[in-house]
Short mmCIF file of C-alpha atoms and ligand atoms in Angstrom, two decimals:
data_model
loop_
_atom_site.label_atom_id
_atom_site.label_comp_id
_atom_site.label_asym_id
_atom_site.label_seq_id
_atom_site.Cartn_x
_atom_site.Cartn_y
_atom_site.Cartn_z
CA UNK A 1 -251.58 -105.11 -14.40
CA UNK A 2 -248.78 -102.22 -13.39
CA UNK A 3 -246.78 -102.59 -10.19
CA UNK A 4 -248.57 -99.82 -8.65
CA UNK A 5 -252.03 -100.90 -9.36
CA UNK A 6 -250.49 -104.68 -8.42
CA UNK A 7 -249.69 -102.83 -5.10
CA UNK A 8 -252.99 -101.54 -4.38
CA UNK A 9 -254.68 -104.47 -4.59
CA UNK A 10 -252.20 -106.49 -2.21
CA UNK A 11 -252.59 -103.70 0.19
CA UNK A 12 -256.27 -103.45 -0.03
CA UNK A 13 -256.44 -107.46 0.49
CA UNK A 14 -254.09 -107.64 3.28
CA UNK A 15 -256.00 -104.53 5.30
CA UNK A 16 -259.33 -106.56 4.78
CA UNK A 17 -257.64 -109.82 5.99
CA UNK A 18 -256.03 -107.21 8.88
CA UNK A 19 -259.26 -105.90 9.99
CA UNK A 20 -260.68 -109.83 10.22
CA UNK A 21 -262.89 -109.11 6.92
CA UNK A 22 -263.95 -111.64 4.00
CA UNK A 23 -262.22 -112.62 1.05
CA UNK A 24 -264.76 -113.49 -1.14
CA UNK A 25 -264.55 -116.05 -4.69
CA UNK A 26 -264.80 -112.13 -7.10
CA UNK A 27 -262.55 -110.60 -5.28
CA UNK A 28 -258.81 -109.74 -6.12
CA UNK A 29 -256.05 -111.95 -4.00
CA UNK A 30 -252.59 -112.87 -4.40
CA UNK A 31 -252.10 -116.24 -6.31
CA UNK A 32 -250.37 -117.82 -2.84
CA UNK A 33 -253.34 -117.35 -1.08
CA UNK A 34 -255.03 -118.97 -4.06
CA UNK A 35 -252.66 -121.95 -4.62
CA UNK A 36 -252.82 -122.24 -0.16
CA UNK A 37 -256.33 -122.00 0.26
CA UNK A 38 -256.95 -125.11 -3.00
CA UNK A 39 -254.53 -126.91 -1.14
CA UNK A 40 -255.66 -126.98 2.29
CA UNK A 41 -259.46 -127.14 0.89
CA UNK A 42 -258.70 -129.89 -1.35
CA UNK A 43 -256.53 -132.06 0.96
CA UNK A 44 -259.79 -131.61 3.69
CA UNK A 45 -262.02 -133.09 0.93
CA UNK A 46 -260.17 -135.95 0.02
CA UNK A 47 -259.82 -136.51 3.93
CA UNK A 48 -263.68 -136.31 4.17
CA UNK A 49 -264.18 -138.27 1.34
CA UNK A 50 -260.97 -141.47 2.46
CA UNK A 51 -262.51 -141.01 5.99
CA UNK A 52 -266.12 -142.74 5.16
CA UNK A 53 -263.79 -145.87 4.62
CA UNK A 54 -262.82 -146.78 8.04
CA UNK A 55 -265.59 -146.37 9.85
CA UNK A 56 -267.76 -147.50 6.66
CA UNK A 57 -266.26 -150.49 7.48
CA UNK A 58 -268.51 -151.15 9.85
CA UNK A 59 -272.10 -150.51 8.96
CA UNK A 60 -272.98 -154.26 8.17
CA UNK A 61 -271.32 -155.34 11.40
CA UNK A 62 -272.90 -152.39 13.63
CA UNK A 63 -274.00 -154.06 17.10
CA UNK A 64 -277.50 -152.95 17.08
CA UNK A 65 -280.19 -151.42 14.56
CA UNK A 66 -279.36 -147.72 16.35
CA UNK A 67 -276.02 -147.64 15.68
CA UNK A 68 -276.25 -148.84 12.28
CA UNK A 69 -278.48 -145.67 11.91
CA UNK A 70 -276.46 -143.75 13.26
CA UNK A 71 -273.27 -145.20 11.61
CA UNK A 72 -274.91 -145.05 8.14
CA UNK A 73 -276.08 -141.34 8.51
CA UNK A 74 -272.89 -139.90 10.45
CA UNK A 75 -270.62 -141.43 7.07
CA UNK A 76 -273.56 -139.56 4.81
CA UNK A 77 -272.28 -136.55 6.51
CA UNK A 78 -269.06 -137.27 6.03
CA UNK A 79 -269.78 -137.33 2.29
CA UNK A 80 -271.85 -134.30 2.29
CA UNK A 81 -268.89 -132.27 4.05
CA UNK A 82 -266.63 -133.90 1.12
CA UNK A 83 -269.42 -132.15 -1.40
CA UNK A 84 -269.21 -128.36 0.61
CA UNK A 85 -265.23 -128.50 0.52
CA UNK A 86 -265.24 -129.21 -3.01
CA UNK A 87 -267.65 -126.92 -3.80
CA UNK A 88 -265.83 -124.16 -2.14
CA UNK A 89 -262.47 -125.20 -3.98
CA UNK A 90 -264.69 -124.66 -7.30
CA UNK A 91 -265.15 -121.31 -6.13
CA UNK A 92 -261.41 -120.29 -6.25
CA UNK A 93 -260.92 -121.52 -10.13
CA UNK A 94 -260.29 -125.30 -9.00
CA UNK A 95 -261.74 -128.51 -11.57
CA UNK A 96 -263.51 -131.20 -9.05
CA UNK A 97 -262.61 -133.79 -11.74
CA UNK A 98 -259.05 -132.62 -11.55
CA UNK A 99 -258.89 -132.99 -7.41
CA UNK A 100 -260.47 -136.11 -7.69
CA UNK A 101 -257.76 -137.10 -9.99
CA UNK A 102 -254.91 -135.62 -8.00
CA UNK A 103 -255.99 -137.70 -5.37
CA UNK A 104 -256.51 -140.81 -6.98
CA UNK A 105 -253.18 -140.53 -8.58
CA UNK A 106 -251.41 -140.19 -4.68
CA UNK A 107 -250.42 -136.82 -5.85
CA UNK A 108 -252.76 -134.54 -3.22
CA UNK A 109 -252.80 -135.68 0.62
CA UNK A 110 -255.19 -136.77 2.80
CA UNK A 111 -255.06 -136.62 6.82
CA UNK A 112 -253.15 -139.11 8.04
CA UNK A 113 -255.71 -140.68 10.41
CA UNK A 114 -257.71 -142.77 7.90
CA UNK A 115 -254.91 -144.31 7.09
CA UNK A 116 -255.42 -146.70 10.19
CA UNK A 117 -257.63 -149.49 10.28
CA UNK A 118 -260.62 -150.15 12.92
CA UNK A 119 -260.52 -153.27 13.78
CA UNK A 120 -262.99 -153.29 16.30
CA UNK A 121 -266.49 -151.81 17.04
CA UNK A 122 -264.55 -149.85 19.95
CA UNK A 123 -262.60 -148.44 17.04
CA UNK A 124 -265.88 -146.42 15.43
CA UNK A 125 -266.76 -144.94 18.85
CA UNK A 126 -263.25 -143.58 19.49
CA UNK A 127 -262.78 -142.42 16.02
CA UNK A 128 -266.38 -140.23 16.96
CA UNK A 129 -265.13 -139.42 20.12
CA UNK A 130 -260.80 -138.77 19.12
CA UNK A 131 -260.71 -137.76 15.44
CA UNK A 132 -263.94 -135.92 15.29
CA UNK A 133 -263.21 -134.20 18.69
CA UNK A 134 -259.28 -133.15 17.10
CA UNK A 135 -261.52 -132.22 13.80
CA UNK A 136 -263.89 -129.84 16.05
CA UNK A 137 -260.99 -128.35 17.72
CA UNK A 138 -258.97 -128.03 14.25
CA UNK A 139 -262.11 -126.87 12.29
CA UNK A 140 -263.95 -124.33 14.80
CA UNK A 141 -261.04 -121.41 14.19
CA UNK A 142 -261.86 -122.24 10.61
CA UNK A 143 -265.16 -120.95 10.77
CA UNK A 144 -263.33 -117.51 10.98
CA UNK A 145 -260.93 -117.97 7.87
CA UNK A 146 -260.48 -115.54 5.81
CA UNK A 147 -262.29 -116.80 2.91
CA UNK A 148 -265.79 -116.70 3.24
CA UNK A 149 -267.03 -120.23 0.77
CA UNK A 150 -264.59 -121.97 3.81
CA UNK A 151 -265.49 -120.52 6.58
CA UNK A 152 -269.32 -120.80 5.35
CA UNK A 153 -268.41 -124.55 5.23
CA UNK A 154 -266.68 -124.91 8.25
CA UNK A 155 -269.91 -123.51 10.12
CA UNK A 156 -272.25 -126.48 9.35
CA UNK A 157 -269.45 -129.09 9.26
CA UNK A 158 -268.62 -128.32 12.89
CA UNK A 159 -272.55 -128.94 13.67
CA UNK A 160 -272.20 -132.23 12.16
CA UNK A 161 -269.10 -132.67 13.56
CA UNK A 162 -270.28 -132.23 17.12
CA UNK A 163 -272.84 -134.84 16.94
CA UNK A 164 -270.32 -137.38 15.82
CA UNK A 165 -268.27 -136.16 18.36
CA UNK A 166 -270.70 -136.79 21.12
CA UNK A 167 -272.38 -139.61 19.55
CA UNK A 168 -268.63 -141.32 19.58
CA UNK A 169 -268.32 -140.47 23.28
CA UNK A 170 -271.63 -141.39 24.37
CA UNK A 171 -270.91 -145.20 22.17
CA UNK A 172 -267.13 -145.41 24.35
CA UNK A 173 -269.26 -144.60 27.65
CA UNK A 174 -271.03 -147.53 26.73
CA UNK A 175 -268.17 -149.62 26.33
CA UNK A 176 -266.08 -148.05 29.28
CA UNK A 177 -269.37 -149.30 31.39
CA UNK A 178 -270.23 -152.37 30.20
CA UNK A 179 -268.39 -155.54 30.77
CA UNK A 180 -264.48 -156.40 31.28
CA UNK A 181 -264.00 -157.67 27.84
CA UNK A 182 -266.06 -154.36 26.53
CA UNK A 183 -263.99 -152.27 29.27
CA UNK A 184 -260.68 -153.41 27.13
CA UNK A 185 -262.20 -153.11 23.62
CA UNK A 186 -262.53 -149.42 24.74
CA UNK A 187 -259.22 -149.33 26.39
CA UNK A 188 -257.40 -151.20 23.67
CA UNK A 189 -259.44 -148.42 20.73
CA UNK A 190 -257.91 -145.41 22.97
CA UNK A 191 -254.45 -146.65 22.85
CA UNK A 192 -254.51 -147.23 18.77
CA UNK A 193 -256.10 -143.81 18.08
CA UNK A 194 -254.60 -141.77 20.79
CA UNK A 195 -251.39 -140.38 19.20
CA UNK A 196 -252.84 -141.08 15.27
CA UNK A 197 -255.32 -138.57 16.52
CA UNK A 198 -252.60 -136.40 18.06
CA UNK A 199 -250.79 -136.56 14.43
CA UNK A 200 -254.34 -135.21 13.00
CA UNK A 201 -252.37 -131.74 13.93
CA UNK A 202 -249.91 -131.64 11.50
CA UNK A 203 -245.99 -131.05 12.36
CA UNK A 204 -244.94 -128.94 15.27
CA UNK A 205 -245.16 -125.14 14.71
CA UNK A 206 -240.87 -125.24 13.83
CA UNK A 207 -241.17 -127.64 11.11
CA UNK A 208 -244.80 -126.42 9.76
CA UNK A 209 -243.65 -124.88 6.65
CA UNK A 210 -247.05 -123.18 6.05
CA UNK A 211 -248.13 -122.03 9.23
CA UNK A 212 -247.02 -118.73 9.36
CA UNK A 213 -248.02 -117.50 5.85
CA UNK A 214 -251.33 -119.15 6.24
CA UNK A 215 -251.59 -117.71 10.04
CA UNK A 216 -250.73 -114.41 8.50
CA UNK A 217 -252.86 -114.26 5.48
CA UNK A 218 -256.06 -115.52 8.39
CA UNK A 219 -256.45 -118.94 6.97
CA UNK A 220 -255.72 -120.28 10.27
CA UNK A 221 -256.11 -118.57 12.90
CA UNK A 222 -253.77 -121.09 15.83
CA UNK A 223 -251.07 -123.12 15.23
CA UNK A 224 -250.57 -126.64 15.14
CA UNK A 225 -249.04 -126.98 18.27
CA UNK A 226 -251.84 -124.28 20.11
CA UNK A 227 -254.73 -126.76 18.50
CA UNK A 228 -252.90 -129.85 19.71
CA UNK A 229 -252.32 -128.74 23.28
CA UNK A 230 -256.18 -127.44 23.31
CA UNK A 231 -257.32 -130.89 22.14
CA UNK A 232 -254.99 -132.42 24.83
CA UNK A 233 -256.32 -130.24 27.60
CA UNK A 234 -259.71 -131.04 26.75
CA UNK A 235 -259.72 -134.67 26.09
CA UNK A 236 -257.56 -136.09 28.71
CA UNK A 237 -260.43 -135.47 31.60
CA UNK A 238 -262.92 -137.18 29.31
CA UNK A 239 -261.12 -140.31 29.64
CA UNK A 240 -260.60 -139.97 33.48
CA UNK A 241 -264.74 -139.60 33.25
CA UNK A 242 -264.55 -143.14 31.39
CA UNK A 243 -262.11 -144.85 33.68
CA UNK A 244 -259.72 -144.93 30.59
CA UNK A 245 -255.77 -144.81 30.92
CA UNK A 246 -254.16 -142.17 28.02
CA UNK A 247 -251.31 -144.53 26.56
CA UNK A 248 -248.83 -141.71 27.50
CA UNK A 249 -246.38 -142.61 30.72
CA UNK A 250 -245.45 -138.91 30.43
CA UNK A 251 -248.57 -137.38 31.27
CA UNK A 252 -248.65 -134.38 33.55
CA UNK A 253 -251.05 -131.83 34.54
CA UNK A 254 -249.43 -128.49 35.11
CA UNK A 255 -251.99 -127.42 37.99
CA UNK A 256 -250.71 -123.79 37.90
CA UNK A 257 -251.92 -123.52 34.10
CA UNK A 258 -254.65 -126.71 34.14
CA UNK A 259 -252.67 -127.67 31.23
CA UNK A 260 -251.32 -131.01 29.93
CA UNK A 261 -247.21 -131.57 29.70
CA UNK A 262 -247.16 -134.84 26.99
CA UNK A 263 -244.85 -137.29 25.47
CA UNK A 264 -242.83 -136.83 22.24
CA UNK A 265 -245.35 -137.44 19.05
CA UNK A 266 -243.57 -140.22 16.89
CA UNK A 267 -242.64 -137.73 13.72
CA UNK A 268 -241.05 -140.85 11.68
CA UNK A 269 -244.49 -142.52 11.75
CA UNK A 270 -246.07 -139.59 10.89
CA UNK A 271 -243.95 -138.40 8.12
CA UNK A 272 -243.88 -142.31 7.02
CA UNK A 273 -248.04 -142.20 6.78
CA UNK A 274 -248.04 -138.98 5.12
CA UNK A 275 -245.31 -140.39 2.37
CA UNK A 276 -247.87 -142.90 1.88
CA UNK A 277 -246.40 -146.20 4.01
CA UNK A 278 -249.10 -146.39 6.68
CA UNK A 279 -250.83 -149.69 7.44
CA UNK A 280 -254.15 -148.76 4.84
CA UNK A 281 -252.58 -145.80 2.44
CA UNK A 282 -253.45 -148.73 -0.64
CA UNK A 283 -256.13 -149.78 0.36
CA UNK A 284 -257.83 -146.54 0.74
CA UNK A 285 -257.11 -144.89 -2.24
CA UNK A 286 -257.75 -148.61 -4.03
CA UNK A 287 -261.02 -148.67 -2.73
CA UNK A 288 -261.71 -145.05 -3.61
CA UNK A 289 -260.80 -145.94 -7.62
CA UNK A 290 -262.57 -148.36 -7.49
CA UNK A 291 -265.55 -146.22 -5.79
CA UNK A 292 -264.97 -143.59 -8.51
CA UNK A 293 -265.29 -145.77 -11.12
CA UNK A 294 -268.15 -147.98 -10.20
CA UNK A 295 -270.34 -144.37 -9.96
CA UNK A 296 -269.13 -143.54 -13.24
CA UNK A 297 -272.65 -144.57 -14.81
CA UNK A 298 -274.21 -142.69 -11.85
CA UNK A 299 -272.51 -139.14 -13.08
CA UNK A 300 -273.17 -140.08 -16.78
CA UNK A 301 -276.93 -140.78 -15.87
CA UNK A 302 -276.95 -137.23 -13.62
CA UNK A 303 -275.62 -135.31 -16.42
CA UNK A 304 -277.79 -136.87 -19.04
CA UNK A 305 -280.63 -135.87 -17.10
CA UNK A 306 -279.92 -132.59 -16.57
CA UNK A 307 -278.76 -131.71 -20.29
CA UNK A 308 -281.97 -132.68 -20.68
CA UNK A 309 -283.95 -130.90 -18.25
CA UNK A 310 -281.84 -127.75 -19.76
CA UNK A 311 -283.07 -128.53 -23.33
CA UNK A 312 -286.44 -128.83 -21.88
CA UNK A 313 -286.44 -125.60 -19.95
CA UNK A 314 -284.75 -123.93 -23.49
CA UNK A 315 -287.48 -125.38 -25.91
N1 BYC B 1 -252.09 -135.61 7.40
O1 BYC B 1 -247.18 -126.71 7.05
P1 BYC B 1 -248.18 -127.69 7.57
C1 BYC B 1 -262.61 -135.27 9.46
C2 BYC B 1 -249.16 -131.88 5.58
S1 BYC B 1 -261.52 -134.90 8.17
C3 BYC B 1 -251.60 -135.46 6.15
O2 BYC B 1 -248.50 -127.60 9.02
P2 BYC B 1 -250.83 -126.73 6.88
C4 BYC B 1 -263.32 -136.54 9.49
C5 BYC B 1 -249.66 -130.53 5.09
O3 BYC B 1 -250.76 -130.69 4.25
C6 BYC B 1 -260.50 -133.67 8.87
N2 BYC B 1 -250.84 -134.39 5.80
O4 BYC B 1 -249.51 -127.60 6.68
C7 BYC B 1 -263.69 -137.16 8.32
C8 BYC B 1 -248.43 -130.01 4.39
O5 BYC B 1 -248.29 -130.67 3.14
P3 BYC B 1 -248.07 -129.89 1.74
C9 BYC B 1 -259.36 -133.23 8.04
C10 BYC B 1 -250.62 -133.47 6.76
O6 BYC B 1 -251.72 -126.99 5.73
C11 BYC B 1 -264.28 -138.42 8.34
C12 BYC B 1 -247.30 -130.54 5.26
O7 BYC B 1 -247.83 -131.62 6.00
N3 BYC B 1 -259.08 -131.90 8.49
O8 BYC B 1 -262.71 -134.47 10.30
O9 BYC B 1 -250.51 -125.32 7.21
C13 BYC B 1 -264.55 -139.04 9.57
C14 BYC B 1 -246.76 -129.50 6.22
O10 BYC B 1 -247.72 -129.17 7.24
C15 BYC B 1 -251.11 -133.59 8.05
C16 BYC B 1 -258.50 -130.97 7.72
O11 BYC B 1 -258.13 -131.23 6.61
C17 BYC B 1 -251.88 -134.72 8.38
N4 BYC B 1 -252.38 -134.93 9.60
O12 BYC B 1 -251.49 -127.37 8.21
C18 BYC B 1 -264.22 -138.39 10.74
C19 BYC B 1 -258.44 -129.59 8.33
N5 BYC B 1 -250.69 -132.50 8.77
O13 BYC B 1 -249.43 -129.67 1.18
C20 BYC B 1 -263.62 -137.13 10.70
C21 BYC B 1 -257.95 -128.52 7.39
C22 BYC B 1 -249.97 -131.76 7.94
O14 BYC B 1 -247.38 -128.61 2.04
N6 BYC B 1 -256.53 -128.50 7.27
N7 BYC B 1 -249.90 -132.34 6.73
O15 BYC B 1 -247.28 -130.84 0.91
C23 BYC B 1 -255.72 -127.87 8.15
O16 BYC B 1 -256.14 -127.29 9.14
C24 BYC B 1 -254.25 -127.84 7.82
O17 BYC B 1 -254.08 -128.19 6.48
C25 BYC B 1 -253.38 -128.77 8.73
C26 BYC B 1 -251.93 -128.71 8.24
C27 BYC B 1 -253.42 -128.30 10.17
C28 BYC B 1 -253.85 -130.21 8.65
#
């Protein structure tokens, strides 16, 4: 292609990104956008994918019949978001067999968060109520991306992700209200995921090394540090509603803005998680080899079948 006509195209993409329009899978855009877009989509896959695990975890130890049901069909989701983002990676040129592999081989990320473990029942509802709240607040601006197959995505994931979100609260209410040793599972599940969740962010706008390309090319439309402070803002009154202390001595409300002053984020245990040192980083991507390969006669079966539904439909 010639410099000018190279030009054209760049400046044709960047007035439709401008003018808050769609990029869409035919369309002409600059291989950083690409490579950005398969990373970011990729890395929220695997994270959809690891995430089943912790809260799996618990389905044959759920405390009633409901919220097994509910536990059994909010992880389902969790898959079927997995299957969307991978999907729309496909549509940029990506290999779902070479993701998966990327992954397995500790060579793509995952967020942070599932890299904790839940070691009580407390632990599912606040991961509903924490890390699916952070993952509304992260994931709503993403319904306006600037690639359509992700933003498309992002629309129903955020319905799912809503129910889990209030399904989460509405299972910590329970626990917040029931009795003292209940009160403290709930307390003791907000102090472990409180700043994991925070983490969920990613690094503070001056060490995001992505944001501002990504902000500019309308992949993400806030910063880290905007979403955090949103997610902050919001969740903090929740737990006054539940009676619940936020494990953070330097707490303030700002009554002038209605906005939350908070402690320093511990950046050496996130960077440490990310690196691949947090308590479960093995274990998760262990289990999800071993997952992988297990299914292995599932996908041969699938693709049998359909080879020969196509020979059928041919004959
Ligand atoms: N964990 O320049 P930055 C869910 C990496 S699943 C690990 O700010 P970017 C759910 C980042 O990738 C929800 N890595 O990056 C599922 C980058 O690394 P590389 C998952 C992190 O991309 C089951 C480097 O740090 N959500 O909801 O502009 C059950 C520098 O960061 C993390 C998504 O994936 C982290 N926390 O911004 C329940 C949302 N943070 O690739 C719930 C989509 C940063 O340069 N993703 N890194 O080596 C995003 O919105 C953005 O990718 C991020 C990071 C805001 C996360």
């Amino acid at each position: 292609m010639s410099e000018q006509l190279q030009a054209e195209f760049q400046a044709a993409f960047q007035a439709e990104v401008d003018a808050d329009g769609r990029i869409e899978p035919r369309d002409w855009m600059p291989d950083g956008y690409r490579r950005t877009l398969v990373r970011q989509i990729a890395q929220h896959a695997h994270s959809e994918i690891i995430g089943m695990q912790p809260e799996g975890n618990w389905i044959t130890r759920a405390p009633s019949l409901r919220r097994k049901c509910i536990l059994v069909a909010k992880v389902q989701d969790e898959a079927g978001h997995g299957l969307y983002l991978y999907s729309a990676a496909e549509t940029l040129g990506a290999d779902r067999d070479e993701l998966l592999d990327l992954l397995h081989t500790g060579r793509q990320k995952y967020s942070t968060i599932f890299n904790y473990p839940t070691t009580s029942w407390a632990d599912v509802a606040a991961i509903g109520w924490l890390v699916d709240g952070a993952a509304i607040m992260n994931q709503v601006p993403l319904t306006r991306c600037s690639y359509g197959p992700y933003a498309r995505a992002m629309t129903r994931v955020c319905k799912e992700e809503s129910f889990h979100q209030r399904q989460g609260f509405e299972a910590m209410t329970v626990l917040a209200n029931g009795t003292p040793a209940q009160r403290q599972m709930a307390q003791d599940a907000l102090d472990r995921w409180w700043w994991p969740s925070l983490m969920m962010f990613g690094p503070s706008d001056g060490d995001s090394p992505n944001s501002a390309q990504s902000m500019a090319w309308g992949i993400k439309r806030f910063s880290n540090d905007e979403l955090r402070q949103r997610f902050v803002d919001a969740t903090v009154p929740q737990a006054e509603h539940l009676g619940l202390t936020v494990p953070d001595p330097e707490l303030r409300l700002d009554p002038e803005t209605g906005s939350y002053a908070f402690g320093e984020i511990d950046w050496t245990e996130f960077y440490a998680v990310m690196k691949g040192d947090g308590p479960c980083n093995r274990d998760r991507v262990r289990n999800r080899v071993a997952a992988h390969e297990d299914g292995a006669w599932v996908r041969e079966a699938a693709a049998a079948y359909a080879d020969k539904q196509a020979r059928r439909a041919a004959a």
